[in-house]
CSV table of C-alpha atoms in Angstrom, one decimal:
chain,number,residue,atom,x,y,z
L,1393,MET,CA,-0.2,0.2,-0.3
L,1394,SER,CA,1.0,3.8,-0.7
L,1395,LYS,CA,3.2,5.3,1.6
L,1396,LYS,CA,2.7,8.9,0.6
L,1397,ARG,CA,1.1,11.2,3.1
L,1398,GLY,CA,-2.6,12.7,2.1
L,1399,ALA,CA,-3.1,16.6,1.5
L,1400,GLY,CA,-2.4,18.0,5.3
L,1401,GLU,CA,-2.2,14.5,6.5
L,1402,GLY,CA,1.8,14.9,8.1
L,1403,SER,CA,3.4,11.7,7.1
L,1404,ILE,CA,1.7,8.4,7.2
L,1405,VAL,CA,3.7,5.0,6.8
L,1406,ARG,CA,2.8,1.4,7.6
L,1407,ARG,CA,5.1,-0.6,9.6
L,1408,LYS,CA,6.4,-4.1,9.1
L,1409,ASP,CA,4.0,-5.5,11.7
L,1410,GLY,CA,1.2,-3.6,9.8
L,1411,LEU,CA,0.4,-1.4,12.4
L,1412,TRP,CA,0.2,2.1,10.6
L,1413,GLN,CA,2.0,4.8,12.3
L,1414,GLY,CA,1.8,8.7,11.6
L,1415,ALA,CA,3.5,12.2,13.0
L,1416,VAL,CA,3.2,15.8,12.7
L,1417,THR,CA,6.5,18.4,13.9
L,1418,ILE,CA,4.8,19.7,17.2
L,1419,GLY,CA,8.0,22.2,17.4
L,1420,ARG,CA,11.6,22.1,17.8
L,1421,ASN,CA,13.8,20.6,20.9
L,1422,LYS,CA,16.1,23.4,22.8
L,1423,ASN,CA,19.3,22.3,20.0
L,1424,GLY,CA,16.9,23.8,17.2
L,1425,THR,CA,15.6,19.8,16.2
L,1426,GLN,CA,12.2,18.9,14.9
L,1427,LYS,CA,10.2,17.8,18.0
L,1428,ARG,CA,8.1,15.1,16.3
L,1429,LYS,CA,4.7,13.7,17.6
L,1430,TYR,CA,3.8,10.0,16.5
L,1431,PHE,CA,0.9,8.1,16.2
L,1432,TYR,CA,-0.4,4.6,16.1
L,1433,ALA,CA,-3.4,2.7,15.1
L,1434,LYS,CA,-4.5,-0.5,12.6
L,1435,THR,CA,-5.6,1.5,10.0
L,1436,ARG,CA,-4.8,4.3,8.0
L,1437,ASN,CA,-7.9,6.2,8.5
L,1438,VAL,CA,-7.6,6.7,12.3
L,1439,VAL,CA,-4.0,7.7,12.1
L,1440,ALA,CA,-4.6,10.2,9.3
L,1441,ALA,CA,-7.9,11.3,12.1
L,1442,LYS,CA,-5.5,12.1,15.2
L,1443,ILE,CA,-2.8,13.7,12.8
L,1444,THR,CA,-5.7,16.1,11.7
L,1445,THR,CA,-7.0,16.5,14.8
L,1446,ALA,CA,-3.1,17.3,16.2
L,1447,LEU,CA,-3.0,19.7,13.2
L,1448,LYS,CA,-6.0,22.0,13.9
L,1449,GLU,CA,-5.2,21.8,17.9
L,1450,LEU,CA,-1.1,23.7,16.3
L,1451,GLN,CA,-3.4,25.9,14.0
L,1452,ASP,CA,-5.7,26.9,17.5
L,1453,GLY,CA,-3.4,27.3,20.2
L,1454,LYS,CA,-4.6,24.5,21.8
L,1455,TYR,CA,-2.3,21.7,21.1
L,1456,ILE,CA,0.0,20.0,24.2
L,1457,ASP,CA,2.4,18.0,24.3
L,1458,SER,CA,1.6,14.8,26.7
L,1459,SER,CA,5.3,14.2,27.1
L,1460,VAL,CA,5.6,17.2,29.6
L,1461,SER,CA,2.1,16.7,31.3
L,1462,PRO,CA,2.5,15.3,34.7
L,1463,THR,CA,0.3,12.6,36.2
L,1464,ILE,CA,-3.1,13.6,38.3
L,1465,LYS,CA,-0.8,13.0,41.7
L,1466,THR,CA,2.2,14.5,40.5
L,1467,TRP,CA,0.0,18.1,39.7
L,1468,MET,CA,-2.6,17.7,42.3
L,1469,ASN,CA,0.2,17.6,44.9
L,1470,HIS,CA,1.9,20.5,43.4
L,1471,TRP,CA,-1.5,22.8,43.2
L,1472,LEU,CA,-2.4,21.7,47.0
L,1473,TRP,CA,0.4,22.3,48.7
L,1474,THR,CA,1.5,25.3,46.3
L,1475,TYR,CA,-1.5,27.1,45.1
L,1476,LYS,CA,-4.1,26.3,48.3
L,1477,LYS,CA,-1.6,25.3,51.6
L,1478,ASN,CA,-2.1,29.2,53.0
L,1479,SER,CA,-5.0,30.0,51.7
L,1480,LEU,CA,-7.2,27.4,52.6
L,1481,LYS,CA,-8.5,26.8,56.7
L,1482,GLN,CA,-6.2,23.8,58.0
L,1483,THR,CA,-9.3,22.1,58.1
L,1484,THR,CA,-10.3,22.6,54.5
L,1485,PHE,CA,-7.3,21.7,53.7
L,1486,GLU,CA,-6.5,18.8,55.0
L,1487,GLN,CA,-10.3,17.3,54.1
L,1488,TYR,CA,-9.2,18.2,50.2
L,1489,GLU,CA,-5.8,16.1,51.2
L,1490,THR,CA,-7.2,13.1,53.1
L,1491,LEU,CA,-10.2,13.3,49.8
L,1492,LEU,CA,-6.8,13.2,46.7
L,1493,ARG,CA,-4.8,10.6,48.9
L,1494,ILE,CA,-7.5,8.0,49.3
L,1495,HIS,CA,-9.1,8.4,46.6
L,1496,LEU,CA,-8.5,9.7,43.9
L,1497,TYR,CA,-4.9,8.8,43.9
L,1498,PRO,CA,-5.4,5.2,44.1
L,1499,VAL,CA,-7.6,4.8,40.8
L,1500,MET,CA,-5.8,7.6,38.5
L,1501,GLY,CA,-2.6,8.6,40.6
L,1502,ASP,CA,-0.6,7.6,37.4
L,1503,VAL,CA,-3.0,8.9,35.1
L,1504,LYS,CA,-1.4,11.9,33.1
L,1505,ILE,CA,-3.7,15.2,33.5
L,1506,ILE,CA,-4.0,15.8,29.3
L,1507,ASP,CA,-5.0,11.8,29.0
L,1508,LEU,CA,-8.1,12.1,31.7
L,1509,LYS,CA,-11.3,11.7,30.3
L,1510,SER,CA,-14.9,12.4,32.7
L,1511,GLU,CA,-15.8,8.7,31.5
L,1512,GLN,CA,-13.0,8.0,33.8
L,1513,LEU,CA,-14.3,10.7,36.7
L,1514,GLN,CA,-17.7,9.3,35.9
L,1515,GLN,CA,-17.1,5.8,36.7
L,1516,LEU,CA,-15.0,6.8,39.9
L,1517,TYR,CA,-17.7,9.0,41.5
L,1518,ASN,CA,-20.4,5.8,40.6
L,1519,GLU,CA,-18.2,3.4,42.6
L,1520,MET,CA,-17.6,5.3,45.5
L,1521,LYS,CA,-21.9,6.0,45.4
L,1522,GLU,CA,-21.9,2.3,45.7
L,1523,LYS,CA,-19.3,2.1,48.2
L,1524,GLY,CA,-21.4,4.3,50.3
L,1525,LEU,CA,-19.8,7.2,50.6
L,1526,SER,CA,-22.2,10.7,49.9
L,1527,ALA,CA,-22.7,12.5,47.3
L,1528,LYS,CA,-21.3,15.4,49.4
L,1529,THR,CA,-18.2,13.7,49.3
L,1530,ILE,CA,-18.1,12.9,45.8
L,1531,HIS,CA,-19.0,16.4,44.9
L,1532,THR,CA,-16.7,17.8,47.2
L,1533,LEU,CA,-13.4,15.7,45.5
L,1534,ASN,CA,-15.0,16.8,42.2
L,1535,THR,CA,-15.0,20.2,43.1
L,1536,VAL,CA,-11.3,19.9,44.4
L,1537,LEU,CA,-10.2,18.1,40.7
L,1538,HIS,CA,-12.0,21.1,38.9
L,1539,ALA,CA,-10.1,23.6,40.6
L,1540,GLY,CA,-6.7,21.9,40.2
L,1541,ILE,CA,-7.4,21.1,36.3
L,1542,ASN,CA,-8.3,24.7,36.1
L,1543,ASN,CA,-4.7,26.0,37.3
L,1544,ALA,CA,-3.2,23.6,35.0
L,1545,ILE,CA,-5.5,25.6,31.9
L,1546,TRP,CA,-3.7,28.5,33.2
L,1547,GLU,CA,-0.1,27.0,32.9
L,1548,ASP,CA,-0.9,25.8,29.6
L,1549,LEU,CA,-0.7,22.1,30.5
L,1550,LEU,CA,-4.2,21.7,28.9
L,1551,TYR,CA,-7.3,23.3,27.3
L,1552,LYS,CA,-10.3,21.9,29.0
L,1553,ASN,CA,-11.5,21.2,31.9
L,1554,VAL,CA,-13.1,16.9,31.9
L,1555,THR,CA,-15.0,18.1,35.2
L,1556,GLU,CA,-17.5,20.2,34.3
L,1557,HIS,CA,-20.0,17.6,32.9
L,1558,ILE,CA,-20.1,15.0,35.3
L,1559,VAL,CA,-23.3,14.3,37.3
L,1560,ILE,CA,-22.9,13.2,40.8
L,1561,PRO,CA,-24.6,10.8,42.3
L,1562,LYS,CA,-27.1,11.9,44.6
L,1563,ASP,CA,-28.2,10.7,48.2
L,1564,ASP,CA,-31.0,8.6,49.5
L,1565,TYR,CA,-32.9,10.4,51.9
L,1566,LYS,CA,-32.0,10.2,55.4
L,1567,GLU,CA,-34.0,11.2,58.1
L,1568,MET,CA,-32.2,13.3,60.8
L,1569,ARG,CA,-32.3,12.2,64.3
L,1570,VAL,CA,-34.6,14.7,66.6
L,1571,LEU,CA,-34.8,14.5,70.3
L,1572,SER,CA,-38.8,13.7,71.0
L,1573,GLN,CA,-40.2,15.8,74.0
L,1574,ALA,CA,-39.9,12.3,76.1
L,1575,GLU,CA,-36.6,11.9,75.5
L,1576,GLN,CA,-35.9,15.5,75.8
L,1577,ASP,CA,-37.1,15.4,79.0
L,1578,LYS,CA,-35.5,11.6,79.8
L,1579,LEU,CA,-31.9,14.0,78.9
L,1580,PHE,CA,-32.7,17.0,81.6
L,1581,ASN,CA,-33.0,14.4,84.4
L,1582,VAL,CA,-29.3,13.5,83.6
L,1583,LEU,CA,-27.7,16.4,82.5
L,1584,GLU,CA,-28.2,18.4,86.1
L,1585,LYS,CA,-25.9,15.7,87.0
L,1586,ASP,CA,-23.1,15.8,84.9
L,1587,ARG,CA,-20.5,18.3,84.6
L,1588,MET,CA,-20.8,18.8,80.7
L,1589,GLY,CA,-24.6,19.3,81.0
L,1590,ILE,CA,-24.4,22.8,80.9
L,1591,ALA,CA,-23.0,22.5,77.5
L,1592,VAL,CA,-25.5,19.9,76.3
L,1593,LEU,CA,-28.1,22.0,77.2
L,1594,PHE,CA,-26.8,25.4,75.9
L,1595,SER,CA,-26.1,23.4,72.4
L,1596,LEU,CA,-30.0,22.3,72.7
L,1597,PHE,CA,-31.0,25.3,73.6
L,1598,THR,CA,-28.9,27.5,71.0
L,1599,GLY,CA,-28.2,25.3,68.0
L,1600,VAL,CA,-24.5,26.1,68.0
L,1601,ARG,CA,-22.3,23.6,66.4
L,1602,ARG,CA,-20.5,21.5,68.2
L,1603,GLY,CA,-16.9,23.2,67.3
L,1604,GLU,CA,-18.6,26.4,67.9
L,1605,LEU,CA,-19.6,25.0,71.5
L,1606,LEU,CA,-15.9,24.3,72.5
L,1607,SER,CA,-14.5,27.6,71.2
L,1608,LEU,CA,-16.7,29.5,72.5
L,1609,ARG,CA,-15.2,32.2,75.0
L,1610,TRP,CA,-16.9,34.0,78.1
L,1611,SER,CA,-15.8,37.1,75.9
L,1612,ASP,CA,-18.0,36.1,73.4
L,1613,ILE,CA,-21.0,36.4,75.5
L,1614,ASP,CA,-22.6,39.8,76.3
L,1615,MET,CA,-24.1,38.6,79.4
L,1616,ASP,CA,-25.7,42.2,80.3
L,1617,LYS,CA,-28.2,41.6,77.3
L,1618,HIS,CA,-28.0,37.9,77.0
L,1619,LEU,CA,-26.4,37.5,73.2
L,1620,VAL,CA,-23.9,35.0,72.3
L,1621,TYR,CA,-21.6,35.7,69.1
L,1622,ILE,CA,-20.8,32.7,67.7
L,1623,LYS,CA,-16.9,33.6,66.3
L,1624,ARG,CA,-14.9,30.5,66.0
L,1625,THR,CA,-14.6,26.8,65.8
L,1626,VAL,CA,-12.7,24.5,67.0
L,1627,ASN,CA,-11.0,21.3,65.4
L,1628,ARG,CA,-8.4,17.9,65.7
L,1629,VAL,CA,-6.3,18.6,62.5
L,1630,LYS,CA,-2.7,16.9,61.1
L,1631,ASP,CA,0.1,18.7,61.8
L,1632,TYR,CA,1.8,18.7,59.2
L,1633,GLU,CA,5.0,19.6,60.6
L,1634,SER,CA,4.8,16.9,63.0
L,1635,LYS,CA,7.7,14.4,61.3
L,1636,ASN,CA,5.0,11.7,63.2
L,1637,LYS,CA,1.9,13.1,61.6
L,1638,LYS,CA,0.5,13.7,64.8
L,1639,THR,CA,-2.7,15.5,64.8
L,1640,LYS,CA,-3.5,18.9,67.2
L,1641,LEU,CA,-6.3,21.2,68.6
L,1642,VAL,CA,-7.0,24.6,66.6
L,1643,ILE,CA,-9.5,27.6,66.8
L,1644,THR,CA,-10.1,29.0,63.5
L,1645,ASP,CA,-12.4,31.9,62.6
L,1646,THR,CA,-15.9,29.8,61.6
L,1647,LYS,CA,-16.3,28.3,57.9
L,1648,THR,CA,-18.5,31.0,56.5
L,1649,THR,CA,-19.8,34.9,56.9
L,1650,LYS,CA,-23.2,33.1,57.8
L,1651,SER,CA,-21.8,31.1,60.8
L,1652,ARG,CA,-20.7,34.6,62.0
L,1653,CYS,CA,-24.0,35.1,64.1
L,1654,VAL,CA,-25.8,36.8,67.4
L,1655,ILE,CA,-27.5,34.3,68.8
L,1656,PRO,CA,-30.4,35.5,72.0
L,1657,ILE,CA,-29.9,33.7,75.4
L,1658,ILE,CA,-33.5,32.3,77.2
L,1659,ASP,CA,-33.6,33.4,80.3
L,1660,TYR,CA,-33.2,29.7,81.3
L,1661,LEU,CA,-30.2,29.3,79.9
L,1662,TYR,CA,-28.7,32.6,81.1
L,1663,LYS,CA,-29.3,31.3,85.1
L,1664,LEU,CA,-27.2,28.2,84.0
L,1665,LEU,CA,-24.6,29.9,82.8
L,1666,GLU,CA,-24.5,32.1,86.3
L,1667,LYS,CA,-24.2,28.9,87.6
L,1668,HIS,CA,-21.9,27.5,85.8
L,1669,ARG,CA,-19.4,30.7,85.9
L,1670,GLU,CA,-19.0,31.0,89.8
L,1671,ARG,CA,-18.6,26.5,89.3
L,1672,ARG,CA,-15.7,27.6,86.8
L,1673,ASP,CA,-14.2,30.0,89.2
L,1674,LYS,CA,-14.0,26.9,92.3
L,1675,GLU,CA,-12.5,24.8,90.0
L,1676,LYS,CA,-9.9,27.8,89.2
L,1677,LEU,CA,-8.9,27.8,92.7
L,1678,LEU,CA,-8.3,24.4,92.7
L,1679,ALA,CA,-6.4,24.2,90.0
L,1680,GLY,CA,-4.1,26.7,91.0
L,1681,GLU,CA,-1.0,27.6,88.6
L,1682,LEU,CA,-2.3,24.2,86.9
L,1683,TYR,CA,-5.4,26.6,85.1
L,1684,GLU,CA,-4.6,27.4,81.9
L,1685,ASP,CA,-7.0,30.7,81.6
L,1686,ASN,CA,-7.8,30.6,78.1
L,1687,ASP,CA,-11.2,32.5,78.6
L,1688,LEU,CA,-13.1,29.4,77.4
L,1689,VAL,CA,-16.7,28.4,78.1
L,1690,PHE,CA,-16.7,24.8,78.2
L,1691,ALA,CA,-13.1,23.9,79.3
L,1692,THR,CA,-11.2,20.6,80.9
L,1693,GLU,CA,-11.1,21.1,84.6
L,1694,ILE,CA,-7.9,22.7,84.1
L,1695,GLY,CA,-9.3,25.0,81.6
L,1696,GLY,CA,-7.6,23.3,78.6
L,1697,LEU,CA,-9.3,23.0,75.7
L,1698,ILE,CA,-12.2,20.2,75.5
L,1699,ASP,CA,-11.3,17.6,72.4
L,1700,PRO,CA,-14.6,17.4,70.2
L,1701,ALA,CA,-13.9,13.2,70.0
L,1702,ASN,CA,-14.1,13.6,73.6
L,1703,PHE,CA,-17.2,15.6,74.1
L,1704,ASN,CA,-18.8,12.8,71.4
L,1705,ARG,CA,-18.0,10.5,73.7
L,1706,THR,CA,-19.5,12.2,77.0
L,1707,PHE,CA,-23.0,13.2,75.4
L,1708,SER,CA,-23.2,9.5,74.3
L,1709,ARG,CA,-22.7,8.7,77.8
L,1710,MET,CA,-25.8,11.1,78.8
L,1711,ALA,CA,-27.7,9.4,76.3
L,1712,LYS,CA,-27.3,5.8,76.5
L,1713,ARG,CA,-27.7,7.0,80.4
L,1714,ALA,CA,-30.5,8.6,80.0
L,1715,GLY,CA,-32.0,5.4,78.0
L,1716,ILE,CA,-32.5,7.7,74.8
L,1717,GLY,CA,-31.1,5.4,72.1
L,1718,HIS,CA,-28.5,5.9,69.8
L,1719,ALA,CA,-27.5,10.0,69.4
L,1720,ASN,CA,-24.7,12.3,69.0
L,1721,PRO,CA,-24.4,16.0,70.1
L,1722,HIS,CA,-25.4,17.0,66.3
L,1723,CYS,CA,-28.9,15.9,67.0
L,1724,LEU,CA,-29.2,18.6,69.6
L,1725,ARG,CA,-28.5,21.4,66.6
L,1726,HIS,CA,-31.4,19.8,65.5
L,1727,THR,CA,-34.0,19.4,67.6
L,1728,PHE,CA,-33.3,23.3,68.2
L,1729,ALA,CA,-34.5,24.1,65.0
L,1730,THR,CA,-37.1,21.4,64.9
L,1731,ARG,CA,-38.5,22.9,68.2
L,1732,SER,CA,-37.9,27.0,67.1
L,1733,LEU,CA,-40.2,25.7,64.0
L,1734,GLU,CA,-42.4,23.6,66.3
L,1735,VAL,CA,-43.8,27.3,68.2
L,1736,GLY,CA,-43.6,29.2,65.4
L,1737,MET,CA,-40.6,30.4,64.5
L,1738,ASP,CA,-40.5,32.0,61.2
L,1739,LEU,CA,-38.4,30.4,58.5
L,1740,LYS,CA,-35.7,33.3,58.0
L,1741,THR,CA,-34.5,33.4,61.7
L,1742,VAL,CA,-34.5,30.0,62.3
L,1743,GLN,CA,-31.6,30.3,58.8
L,1744,GLU,CA,-30.3,33.2,60.5
L,1745,LEU,CA,-29.6,31.1,64.2
L,1746,MET,CA,-28.2,28.5,62.2
L,1747,GLY,CA,-26.1,30.6,60.3
L,1748,HIS,CA,-27.2,28.4,56.9
L,1749,SER,CA,-25.8,29.7,54.2
L,1750,SER,CA,-29.7,30.6,52.8
L,1751,ILE,CA,-33.3,30.4,53.5
L,1752,LYS,CA,-34.0,27.5,50.8
L,1753,VAL,CA,-31.3,25.3,53.0
L,1754,THR,CA,-33.2,25.8,56.0
L,1755,GLY,CA,-36.3,24.6,54.3
L,1756,ASP,CA,-34.7,21.8,52.7
L,1757,THR,CA,-33.4,20.5,55.9
L,1758,TYR,CA,-36.3,20.8,58.3
L,1759,MET,CA,-39.3,20.0,55.7
L,1760,HIS,CA,-40.8,17.6,57.9
L,1761,VAL,CA,-41.6,20.5,60.9
L,1762,MET,CA,-42.8,22.8,58.1
L,1763,ILE,CA,-44.8,20.6,56.1
L,1764,ASP,CA,-46.6,19.8,59.5
L,1765,ARG,CA,-46.4,23.3,59.7
L,1766,LYS,CA,-48.8,23.1,56.3
L,1767,VAL,CA,-50.9,20.5,58.0
L,1768,GLU,CA,-52.2,22.9,61.6
L,1769,GLU,CA,-52.7,26.0,59.3
L,1770,MET,CA,-54.9,24.1,56.7
L,1771,LYS,CA,-57.0,22.7,59.4
L,1772,LYS,CA,-57.3,26.4,61.0
L,1773,LEU,CA,-58.6,27.2,57.4
L,1774,ASN,CA,-60.5,24.5,57.3
L,1775,ASP,CA,-62.3,25.7,60.8
L,1776,ILE,CA,-63.3,28.9,59.5
L,1777,MET,CA,-64.4,27.6,56.0
L,1778,GLN,CA,-66.9,25.6,58.2
L,1779,ASN,CA,-68.1,28.6,60.1
L,1780,ASN,CA,-69.1,30.5,56.8
L,1781,GLU,CA,-71.1,27.5,55.5
L,1782,THR,CA,-74.7,28.8,55.0
L,1783,VAL,CA,-77.6,26.3,55.5
């Protein structure tokens, strides 16, 4: 068969092993010699199509030399540590690093970023969902990868982002754990006998998140106006500077501007806080020089930060003693929002108290309460309609 190149094809020849080989000049090396890109296929038409695509990309300025393309692992690590390390909160950085290391690199870390296909990612995300990972986890991983690939485009390593048309698998609906009034009463009987009972009650009557609760300072509470200002949160994070990769507790600003909110304190909680501060003062005297005065509202007996994991265990112990079944501290937040809506608090106010990014998030999260409210309001309408009936 003819070895002569077709018009605009570059050069195409048939090798001794039967494969067709094509080549185009993509530039010059440092010594001035031509730099060639080779394509292989079983048929001449396939090679010709590959060359045509390459030539068009060269003409449009979109051709990327795959030989200099880094792997996904190499590039994403470079992007994460060079571009994001000092611009992200430490907890967010750790989340991104963990998602990439655990879920992406083992499957396609060695794939060159230029060779990454959307079908590969879609398959990975589908498999992650089948393994029980949440849609939120998958969405976050795709968001991180999307940002990293965008940076590669800015560096002229790519010209399109394959993450843009991915379909994130949806979660099955999971009902929130909200304490019933009976369970709440049982828990109350246990809380008054526990040193950390006041912390649980504070969460139940304000809806604050666990990290916000444990990083709260007395200076954040206006005892005269009965207001608490949510400004920061505490988390346990990796200590990347430690040789043993140990972890440490860190206090940072709240995640979003919406999370920085002001919450009124009801009189019942205010009185409990006054008693709690008196108890704190006694602990401070007993500890003497051992006491770390960090101005924390909820602290260890010597004034230190309470580990969020330890608070989880403490609450689980209380829940078990109260006989209310499985529960974690986050259910206190859901219970607060549910009770607030049940007594007629408007959705916008609940959104502000919960620190949600939008009223839609609040409405979607507590749809079950909103439906119950609608039923009750419709009953009122029914009563009015019946009273106006003509005989």
